[in-house]
Coordinates of C-alpha atoms and ligand atoms in Angstrom, one line a residue:
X1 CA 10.6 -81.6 -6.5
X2 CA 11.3 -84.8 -4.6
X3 CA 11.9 -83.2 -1.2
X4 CA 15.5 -82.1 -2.2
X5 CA 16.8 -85.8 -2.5
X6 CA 19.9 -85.5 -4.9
X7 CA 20.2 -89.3 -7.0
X8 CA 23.8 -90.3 -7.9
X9 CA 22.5 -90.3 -11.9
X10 CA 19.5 -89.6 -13.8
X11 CA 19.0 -91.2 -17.2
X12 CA 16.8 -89.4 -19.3
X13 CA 15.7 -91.5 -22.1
X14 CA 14.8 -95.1 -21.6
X15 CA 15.9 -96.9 -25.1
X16 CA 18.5 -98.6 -26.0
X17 CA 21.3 -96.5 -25.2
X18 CA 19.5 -95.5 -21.7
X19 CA 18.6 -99.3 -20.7
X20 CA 22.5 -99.8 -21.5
X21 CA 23.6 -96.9 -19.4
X22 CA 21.0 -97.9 -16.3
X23 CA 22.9 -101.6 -16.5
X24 CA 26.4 -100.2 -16.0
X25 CA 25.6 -97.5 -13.9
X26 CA 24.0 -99.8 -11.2
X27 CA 26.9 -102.4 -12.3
X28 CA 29.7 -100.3 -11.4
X29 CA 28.4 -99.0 -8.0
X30 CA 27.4 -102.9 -7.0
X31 CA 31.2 -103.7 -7.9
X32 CA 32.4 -100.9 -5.5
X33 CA 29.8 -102.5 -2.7
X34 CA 27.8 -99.7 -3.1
X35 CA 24.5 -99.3 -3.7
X36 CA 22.9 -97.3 -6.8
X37 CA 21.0 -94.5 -6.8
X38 CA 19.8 -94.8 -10.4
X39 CA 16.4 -93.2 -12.0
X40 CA 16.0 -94.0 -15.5
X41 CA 13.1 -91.0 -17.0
X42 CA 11.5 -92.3 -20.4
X43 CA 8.4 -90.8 -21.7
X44 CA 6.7 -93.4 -23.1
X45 CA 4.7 -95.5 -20.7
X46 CA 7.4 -98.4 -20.9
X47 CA 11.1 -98.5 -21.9
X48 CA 12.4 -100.1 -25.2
X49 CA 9.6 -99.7 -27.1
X50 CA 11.7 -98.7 -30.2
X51 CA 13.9 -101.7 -29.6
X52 CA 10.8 -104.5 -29.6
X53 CA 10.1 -103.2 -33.5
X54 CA 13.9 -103.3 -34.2
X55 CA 14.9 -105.6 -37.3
X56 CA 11.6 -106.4 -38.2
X57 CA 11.1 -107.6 -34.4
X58 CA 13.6 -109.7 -34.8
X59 CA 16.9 -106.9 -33.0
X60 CA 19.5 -107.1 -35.4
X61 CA 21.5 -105.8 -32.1
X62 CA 25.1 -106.3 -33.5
X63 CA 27.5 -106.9 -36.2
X64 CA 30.6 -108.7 -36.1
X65 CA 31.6 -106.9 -39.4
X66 CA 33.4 -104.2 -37.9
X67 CA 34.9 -100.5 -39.4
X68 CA 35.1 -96.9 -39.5
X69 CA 32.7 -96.7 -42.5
X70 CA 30.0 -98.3 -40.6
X71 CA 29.9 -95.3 -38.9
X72 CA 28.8 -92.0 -40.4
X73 CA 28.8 -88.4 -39.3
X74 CA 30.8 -85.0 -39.0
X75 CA 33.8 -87.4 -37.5
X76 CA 33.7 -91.2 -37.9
X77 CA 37.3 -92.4 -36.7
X78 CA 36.2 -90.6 -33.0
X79 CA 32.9 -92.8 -33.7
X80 CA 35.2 -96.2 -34.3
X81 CA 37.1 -95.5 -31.7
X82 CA 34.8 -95.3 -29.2
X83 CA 32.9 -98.2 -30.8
X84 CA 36.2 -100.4 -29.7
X85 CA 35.8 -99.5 -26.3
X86 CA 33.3 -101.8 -26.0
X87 CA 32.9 -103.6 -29.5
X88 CA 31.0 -106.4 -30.6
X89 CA 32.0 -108.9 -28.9
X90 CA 31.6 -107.4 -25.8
X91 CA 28.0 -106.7 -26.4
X92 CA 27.8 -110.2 -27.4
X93 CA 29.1 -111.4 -24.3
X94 CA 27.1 -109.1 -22.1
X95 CA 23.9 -110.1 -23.7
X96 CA 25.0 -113.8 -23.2
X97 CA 25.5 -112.8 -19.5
X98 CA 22.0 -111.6 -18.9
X99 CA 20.5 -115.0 -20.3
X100 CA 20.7 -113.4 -24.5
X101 CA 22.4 -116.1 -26.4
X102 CA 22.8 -114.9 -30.3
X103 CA 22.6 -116.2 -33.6
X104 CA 24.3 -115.4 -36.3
X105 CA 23.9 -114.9 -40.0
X106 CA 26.7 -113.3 -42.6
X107 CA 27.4 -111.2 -39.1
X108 CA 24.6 -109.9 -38.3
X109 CA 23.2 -111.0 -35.2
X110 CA 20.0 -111.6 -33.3
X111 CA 18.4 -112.8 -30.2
X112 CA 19.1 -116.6 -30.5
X113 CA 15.0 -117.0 -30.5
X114 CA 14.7 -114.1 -33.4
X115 CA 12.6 -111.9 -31.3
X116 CA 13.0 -108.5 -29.9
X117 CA 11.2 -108.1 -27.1
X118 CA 13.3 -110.9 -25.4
X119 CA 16.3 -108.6 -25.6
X120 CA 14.1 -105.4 -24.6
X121 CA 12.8 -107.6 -21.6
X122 CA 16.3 -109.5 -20.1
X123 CA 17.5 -105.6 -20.4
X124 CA 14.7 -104.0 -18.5
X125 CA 13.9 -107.1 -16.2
X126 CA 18.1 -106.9 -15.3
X127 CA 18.1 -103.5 -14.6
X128 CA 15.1 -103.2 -12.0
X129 CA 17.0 -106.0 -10.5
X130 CA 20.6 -104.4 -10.4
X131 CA 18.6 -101.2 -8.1
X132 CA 17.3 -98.6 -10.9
X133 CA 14.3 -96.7 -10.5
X134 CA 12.1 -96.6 -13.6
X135 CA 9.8 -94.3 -14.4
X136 CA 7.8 -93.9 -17.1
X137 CA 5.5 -91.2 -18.6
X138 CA 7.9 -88.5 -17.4
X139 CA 9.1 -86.5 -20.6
X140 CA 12.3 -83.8 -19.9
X141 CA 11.6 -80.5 -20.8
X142 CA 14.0 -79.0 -18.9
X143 CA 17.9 -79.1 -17.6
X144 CA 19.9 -76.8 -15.9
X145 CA 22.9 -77.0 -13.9
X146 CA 22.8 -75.1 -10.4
X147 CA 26.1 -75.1 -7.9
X148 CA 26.9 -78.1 -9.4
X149 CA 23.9 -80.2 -9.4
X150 CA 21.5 -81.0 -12.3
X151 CA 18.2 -79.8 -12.0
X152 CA 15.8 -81.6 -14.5
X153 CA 12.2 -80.8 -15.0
X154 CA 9.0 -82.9 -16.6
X155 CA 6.5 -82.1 -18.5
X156 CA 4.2 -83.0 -15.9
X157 CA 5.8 -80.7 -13.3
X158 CA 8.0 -83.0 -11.5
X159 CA 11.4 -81.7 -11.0
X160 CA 14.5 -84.2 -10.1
X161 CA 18.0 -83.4 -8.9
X162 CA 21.2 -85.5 -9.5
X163 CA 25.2 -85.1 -9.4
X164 CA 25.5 -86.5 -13.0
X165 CA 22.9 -86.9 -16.0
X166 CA 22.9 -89.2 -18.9
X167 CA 21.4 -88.0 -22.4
X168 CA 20.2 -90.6 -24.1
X169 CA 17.2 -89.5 -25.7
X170 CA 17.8 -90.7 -28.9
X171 CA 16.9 -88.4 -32.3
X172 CA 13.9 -87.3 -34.8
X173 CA 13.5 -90.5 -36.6
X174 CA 10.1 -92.7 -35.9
X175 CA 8.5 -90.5 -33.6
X176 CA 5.7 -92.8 -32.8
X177 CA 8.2 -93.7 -30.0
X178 CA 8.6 -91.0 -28.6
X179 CA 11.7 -89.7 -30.4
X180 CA 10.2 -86.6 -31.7
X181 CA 13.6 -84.6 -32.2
X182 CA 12.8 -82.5 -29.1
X183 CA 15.4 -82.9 -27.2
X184 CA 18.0 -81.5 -30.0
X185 CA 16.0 -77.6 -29.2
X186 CA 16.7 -78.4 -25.5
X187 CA 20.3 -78.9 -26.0
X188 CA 20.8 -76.2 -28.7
X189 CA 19.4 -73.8 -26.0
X190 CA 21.8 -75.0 -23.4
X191 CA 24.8 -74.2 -26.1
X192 CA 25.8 -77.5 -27.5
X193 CA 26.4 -77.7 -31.2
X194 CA 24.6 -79.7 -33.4
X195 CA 24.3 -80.6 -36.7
X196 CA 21.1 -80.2 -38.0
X197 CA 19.2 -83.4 -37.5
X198 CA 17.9 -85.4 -40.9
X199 CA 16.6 -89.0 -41.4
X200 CA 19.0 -91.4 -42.4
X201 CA 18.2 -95.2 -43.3
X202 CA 15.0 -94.3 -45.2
X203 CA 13.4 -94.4 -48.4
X204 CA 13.4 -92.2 -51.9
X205 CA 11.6 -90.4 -53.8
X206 CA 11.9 -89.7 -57.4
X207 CA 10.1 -88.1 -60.5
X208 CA 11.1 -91.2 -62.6
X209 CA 8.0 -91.3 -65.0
X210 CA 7.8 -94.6 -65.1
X211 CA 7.3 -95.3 -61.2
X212 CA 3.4 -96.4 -61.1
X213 CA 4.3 -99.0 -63.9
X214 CA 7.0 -100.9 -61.7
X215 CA 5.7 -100.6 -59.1
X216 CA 6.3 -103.3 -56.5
X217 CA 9.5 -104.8 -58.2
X218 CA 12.1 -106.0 -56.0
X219 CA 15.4 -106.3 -58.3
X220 CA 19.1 -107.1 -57.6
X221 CA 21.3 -104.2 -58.4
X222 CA 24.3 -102.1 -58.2
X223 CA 23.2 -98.4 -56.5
X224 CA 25.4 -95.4 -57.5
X225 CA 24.4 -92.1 -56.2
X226 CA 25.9 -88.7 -57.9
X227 CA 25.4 -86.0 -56.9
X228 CA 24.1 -84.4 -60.2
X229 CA 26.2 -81.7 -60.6
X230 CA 28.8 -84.2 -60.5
X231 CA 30.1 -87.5 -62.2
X232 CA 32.2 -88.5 -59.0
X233 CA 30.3 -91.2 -57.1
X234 CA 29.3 -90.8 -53.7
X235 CA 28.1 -93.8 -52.7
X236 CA 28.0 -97.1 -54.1
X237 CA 26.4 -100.5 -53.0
X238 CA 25.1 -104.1 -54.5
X239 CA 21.8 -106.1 -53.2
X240 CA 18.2 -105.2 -53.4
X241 CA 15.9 -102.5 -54.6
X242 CA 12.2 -102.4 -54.2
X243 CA 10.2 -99.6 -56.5
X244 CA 7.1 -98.1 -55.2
X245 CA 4.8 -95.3 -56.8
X246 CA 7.2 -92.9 -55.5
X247 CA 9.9 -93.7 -55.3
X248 CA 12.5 -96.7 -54.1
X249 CA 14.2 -98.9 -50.9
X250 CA 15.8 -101.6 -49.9
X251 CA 19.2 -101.9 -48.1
X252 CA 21.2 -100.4 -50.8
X253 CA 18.6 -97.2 -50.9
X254 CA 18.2 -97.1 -47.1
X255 CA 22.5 -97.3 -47.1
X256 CA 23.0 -94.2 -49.6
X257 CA 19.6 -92.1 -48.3
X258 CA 21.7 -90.0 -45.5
X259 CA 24.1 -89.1 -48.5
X260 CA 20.8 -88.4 -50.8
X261 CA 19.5 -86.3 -48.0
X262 CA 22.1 -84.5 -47.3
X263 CA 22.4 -83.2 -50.8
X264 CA 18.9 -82.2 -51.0
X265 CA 19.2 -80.4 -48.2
X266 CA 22.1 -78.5 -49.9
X267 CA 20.3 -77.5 -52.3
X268 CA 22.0 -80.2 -55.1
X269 CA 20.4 -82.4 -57.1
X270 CA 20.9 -86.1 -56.2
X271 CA 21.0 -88.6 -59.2
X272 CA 20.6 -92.7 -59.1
X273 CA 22.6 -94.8 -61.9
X274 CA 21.5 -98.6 -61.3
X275 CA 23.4 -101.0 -63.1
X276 CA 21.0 -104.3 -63.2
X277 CA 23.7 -106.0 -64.4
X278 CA 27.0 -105.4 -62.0
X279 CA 28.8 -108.7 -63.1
X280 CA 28.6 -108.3 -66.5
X281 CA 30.5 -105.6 -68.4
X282 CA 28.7 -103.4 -70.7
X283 CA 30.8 -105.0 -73.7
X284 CA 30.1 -108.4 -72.6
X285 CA 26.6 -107.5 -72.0
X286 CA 26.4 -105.8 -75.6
X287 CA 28.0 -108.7 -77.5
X288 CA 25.7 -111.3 -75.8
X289 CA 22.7 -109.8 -77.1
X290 CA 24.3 -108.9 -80.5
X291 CA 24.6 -112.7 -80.7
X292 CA 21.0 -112.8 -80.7
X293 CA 20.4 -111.4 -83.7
X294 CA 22.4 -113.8 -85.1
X295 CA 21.1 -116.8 -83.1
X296 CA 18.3 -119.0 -83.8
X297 CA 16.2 -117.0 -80.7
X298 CA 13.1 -116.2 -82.5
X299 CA 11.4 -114.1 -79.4
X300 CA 14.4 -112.1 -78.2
X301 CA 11.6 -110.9 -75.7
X302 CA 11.8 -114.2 -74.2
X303 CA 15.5 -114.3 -74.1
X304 CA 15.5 -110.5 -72.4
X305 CA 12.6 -111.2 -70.0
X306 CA 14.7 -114.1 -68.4
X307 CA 17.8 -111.5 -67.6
X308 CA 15.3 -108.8 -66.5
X309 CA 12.0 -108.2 -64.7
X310 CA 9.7 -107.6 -67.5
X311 CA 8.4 -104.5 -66.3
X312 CA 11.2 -103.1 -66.1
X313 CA 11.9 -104.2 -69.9
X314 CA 9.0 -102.8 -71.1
X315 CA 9.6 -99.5 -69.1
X316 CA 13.3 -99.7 -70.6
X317 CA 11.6 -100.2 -74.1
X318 CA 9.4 -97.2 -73.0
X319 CA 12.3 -95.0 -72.9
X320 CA 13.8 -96.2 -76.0
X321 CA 10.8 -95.5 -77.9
X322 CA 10.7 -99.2 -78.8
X323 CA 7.1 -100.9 -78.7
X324 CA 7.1 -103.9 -76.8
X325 CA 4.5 -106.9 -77.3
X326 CA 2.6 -106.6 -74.1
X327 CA 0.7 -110.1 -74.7
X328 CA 2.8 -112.3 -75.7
X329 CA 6.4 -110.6 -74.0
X330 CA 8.1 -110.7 -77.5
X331 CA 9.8 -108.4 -79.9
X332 CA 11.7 -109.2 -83.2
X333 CA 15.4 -109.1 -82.0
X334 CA 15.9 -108.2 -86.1
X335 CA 13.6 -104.9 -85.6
X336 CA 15.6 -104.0 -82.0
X337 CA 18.4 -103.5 -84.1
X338 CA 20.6 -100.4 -83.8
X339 CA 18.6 -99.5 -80.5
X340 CA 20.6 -102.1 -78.6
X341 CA 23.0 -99.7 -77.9
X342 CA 20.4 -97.8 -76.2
X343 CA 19.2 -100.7 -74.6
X344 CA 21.9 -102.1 -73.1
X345 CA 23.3 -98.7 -71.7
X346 CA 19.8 -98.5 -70.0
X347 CA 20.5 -102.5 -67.8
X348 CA 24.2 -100.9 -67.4
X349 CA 23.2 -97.4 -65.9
X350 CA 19.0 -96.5 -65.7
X351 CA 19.4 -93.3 -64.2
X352 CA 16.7 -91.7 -61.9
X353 CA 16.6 -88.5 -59.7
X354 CA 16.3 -88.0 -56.3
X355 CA 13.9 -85.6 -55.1
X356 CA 12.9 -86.3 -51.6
X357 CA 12.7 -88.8 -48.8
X358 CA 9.9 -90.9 -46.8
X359 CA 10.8 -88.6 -43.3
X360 CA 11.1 -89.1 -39.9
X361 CA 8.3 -91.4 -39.8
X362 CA 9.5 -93.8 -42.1
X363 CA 13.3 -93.2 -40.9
X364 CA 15.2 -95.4 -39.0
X365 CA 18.1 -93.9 -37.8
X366 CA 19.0 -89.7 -37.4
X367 CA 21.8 -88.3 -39.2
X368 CA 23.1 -85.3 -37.6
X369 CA 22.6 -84.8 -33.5
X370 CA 25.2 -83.0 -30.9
X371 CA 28.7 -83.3 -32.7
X372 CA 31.5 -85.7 -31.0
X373 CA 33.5 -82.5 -30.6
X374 CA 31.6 -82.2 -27.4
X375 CA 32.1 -85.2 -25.6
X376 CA 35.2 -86.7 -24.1
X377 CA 35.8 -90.1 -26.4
X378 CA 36.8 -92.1 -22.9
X379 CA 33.8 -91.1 -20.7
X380 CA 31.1 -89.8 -23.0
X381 CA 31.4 -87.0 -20.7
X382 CA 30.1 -83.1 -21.9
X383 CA 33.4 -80.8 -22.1
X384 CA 30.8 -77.7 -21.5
X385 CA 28.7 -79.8 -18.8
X386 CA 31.1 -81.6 -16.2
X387 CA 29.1 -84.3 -14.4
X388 CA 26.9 -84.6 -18.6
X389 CA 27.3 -87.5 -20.3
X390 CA 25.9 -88.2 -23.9
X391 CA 24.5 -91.3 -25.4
X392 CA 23.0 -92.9 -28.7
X393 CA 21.1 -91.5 -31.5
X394 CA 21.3 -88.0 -30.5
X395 CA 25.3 -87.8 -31.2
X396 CA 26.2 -87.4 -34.6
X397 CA 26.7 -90.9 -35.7
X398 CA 24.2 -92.9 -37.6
X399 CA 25.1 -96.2 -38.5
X400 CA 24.2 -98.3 -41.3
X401 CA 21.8 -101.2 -41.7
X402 CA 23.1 -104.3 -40.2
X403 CA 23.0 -103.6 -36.4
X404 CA 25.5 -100.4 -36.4
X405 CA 22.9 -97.8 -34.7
X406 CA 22.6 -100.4 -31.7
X407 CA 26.1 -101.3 -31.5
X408 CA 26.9 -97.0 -31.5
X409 CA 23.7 -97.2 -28.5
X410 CA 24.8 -99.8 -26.4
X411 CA 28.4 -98.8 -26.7
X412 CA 27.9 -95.0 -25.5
X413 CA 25.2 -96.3 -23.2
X414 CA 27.9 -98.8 -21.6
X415 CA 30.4 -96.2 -21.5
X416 CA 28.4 -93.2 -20.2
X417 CA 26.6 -95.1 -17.4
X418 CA 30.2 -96.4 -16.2
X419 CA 31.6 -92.7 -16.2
Ligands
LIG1 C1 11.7 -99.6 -37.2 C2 13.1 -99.5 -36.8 C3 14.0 -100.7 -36.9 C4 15.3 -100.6 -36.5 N1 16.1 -101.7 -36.6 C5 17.4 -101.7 -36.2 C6 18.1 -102.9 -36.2 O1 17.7 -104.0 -36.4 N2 19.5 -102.7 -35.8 C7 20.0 -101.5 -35.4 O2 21.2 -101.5 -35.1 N3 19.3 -100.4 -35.4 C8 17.9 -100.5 -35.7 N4 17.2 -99.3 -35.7 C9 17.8 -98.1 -35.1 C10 17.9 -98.2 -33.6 O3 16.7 -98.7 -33.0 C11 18.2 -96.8 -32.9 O4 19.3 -96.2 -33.6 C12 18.5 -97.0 -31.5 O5 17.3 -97.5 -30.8 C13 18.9 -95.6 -30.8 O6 19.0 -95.9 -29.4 P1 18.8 -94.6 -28.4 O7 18.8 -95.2 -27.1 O8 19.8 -93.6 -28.7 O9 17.4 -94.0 -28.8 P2 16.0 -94.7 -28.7 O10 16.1 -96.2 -28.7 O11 15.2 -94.0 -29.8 O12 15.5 -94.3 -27.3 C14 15.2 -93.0 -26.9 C15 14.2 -93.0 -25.7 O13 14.2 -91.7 -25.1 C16 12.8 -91.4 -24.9 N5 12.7 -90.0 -24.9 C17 12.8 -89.1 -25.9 N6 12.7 -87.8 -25.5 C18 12.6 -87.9 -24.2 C19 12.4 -86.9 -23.2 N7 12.4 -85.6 -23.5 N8 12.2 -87.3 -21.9 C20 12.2 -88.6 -21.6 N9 12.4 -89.6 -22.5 C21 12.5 -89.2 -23.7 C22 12.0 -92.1 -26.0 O14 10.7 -92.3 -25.6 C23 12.8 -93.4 -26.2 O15 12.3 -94.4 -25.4 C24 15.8 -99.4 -36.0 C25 15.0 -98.2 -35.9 C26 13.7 -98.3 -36.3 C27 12.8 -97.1 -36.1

């Protein structure tokens, strides 16, 4: 126990969301003339380590692409509207403020010098100078609320007291810093609800037969997911796969996953349809290579390997029972034939199950987390927990790729250190 000293606020949880709330907090109190009583508690040995590896080190921190879909959980219009409380260009302009220009591309944006730890650093740097206390290598194992103060206790024995707390621990996903999923038990044993915490933004897996053979193939495609049971689409999205010998990524795959994964964990089957050919109608598509036959193309190999990668084609032959000339990439488009049909309803629509994801490790956002019924949209204030404010990745919002999860962070983080 610190000799019985009471801070103003506590932080617990030094990422992005805490860093945020530590600025405002210590902003707000400056503005009134007074002066903070801040302690930010992160168990790692610095804050922001997550946010240095963010966007491949680059901090995708934003989007100017704004909307209610970019938002996912149990209730996404509570998500958006908090999210316009302090938008985009907000951030934008309070990263400017603190010596962050950005750059811009399609939206997205980044540090004007592309890498992370500048951001992570003006933010930590900013804060120690607006009057917080850091300090690091103190993990929470413990909250409880006594005649009206907050008693929180460390792993390491320490105890602290303060009149308000900020939660901003983050989720389960990419433990190695220090977002084990922990803190979800210690809430669900103070009474909050949650929804059971999954990775979101992560890879597949499937039994596809053919994995090992394209493996390594990056392809542009249209993703649909069904849920097997079920010819309805859930999710659709255009841009980049990448098989591996497991499975597949890339932005569309990492998009859909939380959909994927949450049909797994129903118990349903999930199902990928992957049209390599989203611009081109199937009848379009069918009459092109019907022309073929007719054409003077004598390697219609040739002619198919320069729509499609050639594993692929040979995989798609594969499943066709069509032998394909591994040497020399050609096949008689005479022989092909009636299985053209096949063929072409294999680029429109190869179909793959779902059987599992990469996990936590490999996840870079949590789906699931304390649900929004719980907070107070203006404040990020705990209806149960008067004086509790909740921030980031452990609320039930995961965004998607493009800068969403930080946006939801530095939003709640802004709003629940000002509270
Ligand atoms: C590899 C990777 C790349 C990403 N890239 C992007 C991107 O480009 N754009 C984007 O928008 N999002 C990105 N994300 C997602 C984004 O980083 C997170 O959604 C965001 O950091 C969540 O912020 P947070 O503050 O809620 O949690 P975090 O940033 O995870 O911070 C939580 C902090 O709390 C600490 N902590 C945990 N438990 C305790 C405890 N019991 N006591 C004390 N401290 C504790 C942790 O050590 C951690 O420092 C990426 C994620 C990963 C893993």
């Amino acid at each position: 126990m610190e000799n019985g000293v009471v801070h103003d606020k506590i932080i617990i949880g030094g990422g992005a969301a805490g860093l945020m709330a530590a600025f405002s907090a210590c902003s707000i109190r400056l503005d009134a003339g007074e002066s903070p009583d801040v302690v930010l508690l992160e168990r790692g040995e610095v804050p922001g380590k997550k946010l240095t590896a963010t966007g491949n080190g680059k901090c995708n921190f934003t989007n100017k692409e704004q909307s209610a879909e970019c938002y996912r959980g149990s209730d996404s219009d509570k998500a958006y509207r908090i999210i316009n409380l302090f938008d985009s260009r907000k951030t934008i302009d309070l990263f400017k403020s603190i010596g962050i220009l950005h750059r811009e591309r399609n939206g997205y944006c980044y540090p004007y010098g592309e890498q992370a730890k500048t951001l992570r650093n003006a933010l930590w740097t900013k804060v120690i100078s607006l009057g917080a206390v850091i300090e690091p290598l103190k993990k929470v194992t413990g909250i409880e609320k006594l005649n009206g103060i907050f008693r929180i206790s460390c792993e390491d024995g320490s105890v602290y007291q303060s009149k308000k707390v900020v939660i901003s621990a983050g989720g389960a996903a990419a433990p190695v810093f220090g977002t084990d999923g922990s803190i979800f038990g210690l809430l669900e044993n103070m009474g909050f609800n949650i929804v059971k915490p999954l990775p979101a933004l992560c890879g597949l897996t499937s039994d596809f037969k053919y994995l090992k053979r394209i493996e390594g193939v990056r392809i542009k495609c249209n993703c649909t997911l069904y849920s097997k049971e079920s010819s309805k689409p859930l999710y659709s999205e255009q841009g980049e796969i990448v098989f591996n010998k497991n499975g597949l990524s890339g932005i569309p795959v990492m998009n859909l996953s939380r959909f994927a994964i949450q049909e797994l964990s129903w118990g349903n089957r999930p199902r990928l349809e992957l049209d390599f050919f989203p611009d081109i109608s199937k009848k379009d598509l069918k009459n092109y290579l019907f022309s073929l036959l007719n054409s003077t193309v004598v390697n219609v190999g040739d002619v198919l390997c320069s729509l499609i990668n050639d594993k692929l084609l040979r995989v798609m032959f594969s499943q066709i029972d069509l032998k394909f000339d591994q040497s020399s990439v050609t096949y008689d488009v005479k022989t092909l034939g009636s299985e053209l049909e096949k063929l072409v309803s294999l680029m429109k629509g190869m179909e793959l199950n779902i059987t599992g994801d990469t996990g936590f490790e490999n996840a870079q956002a949590t789906q699931g987390g304390v649900i929004l019924k719980e907070i107070n949209e203006n404040t990020m204030e705990s209806y149960k927990y008067p004086g509790m404010y909740l921030a980031g990745e452990v609320l039930d919002v995961d965004g998607m790729c493009g800068g969403y999860n930080l946006q939801w962070a530095w939003t709640t983080g802004y709003i629940a250190g000002r509270s």
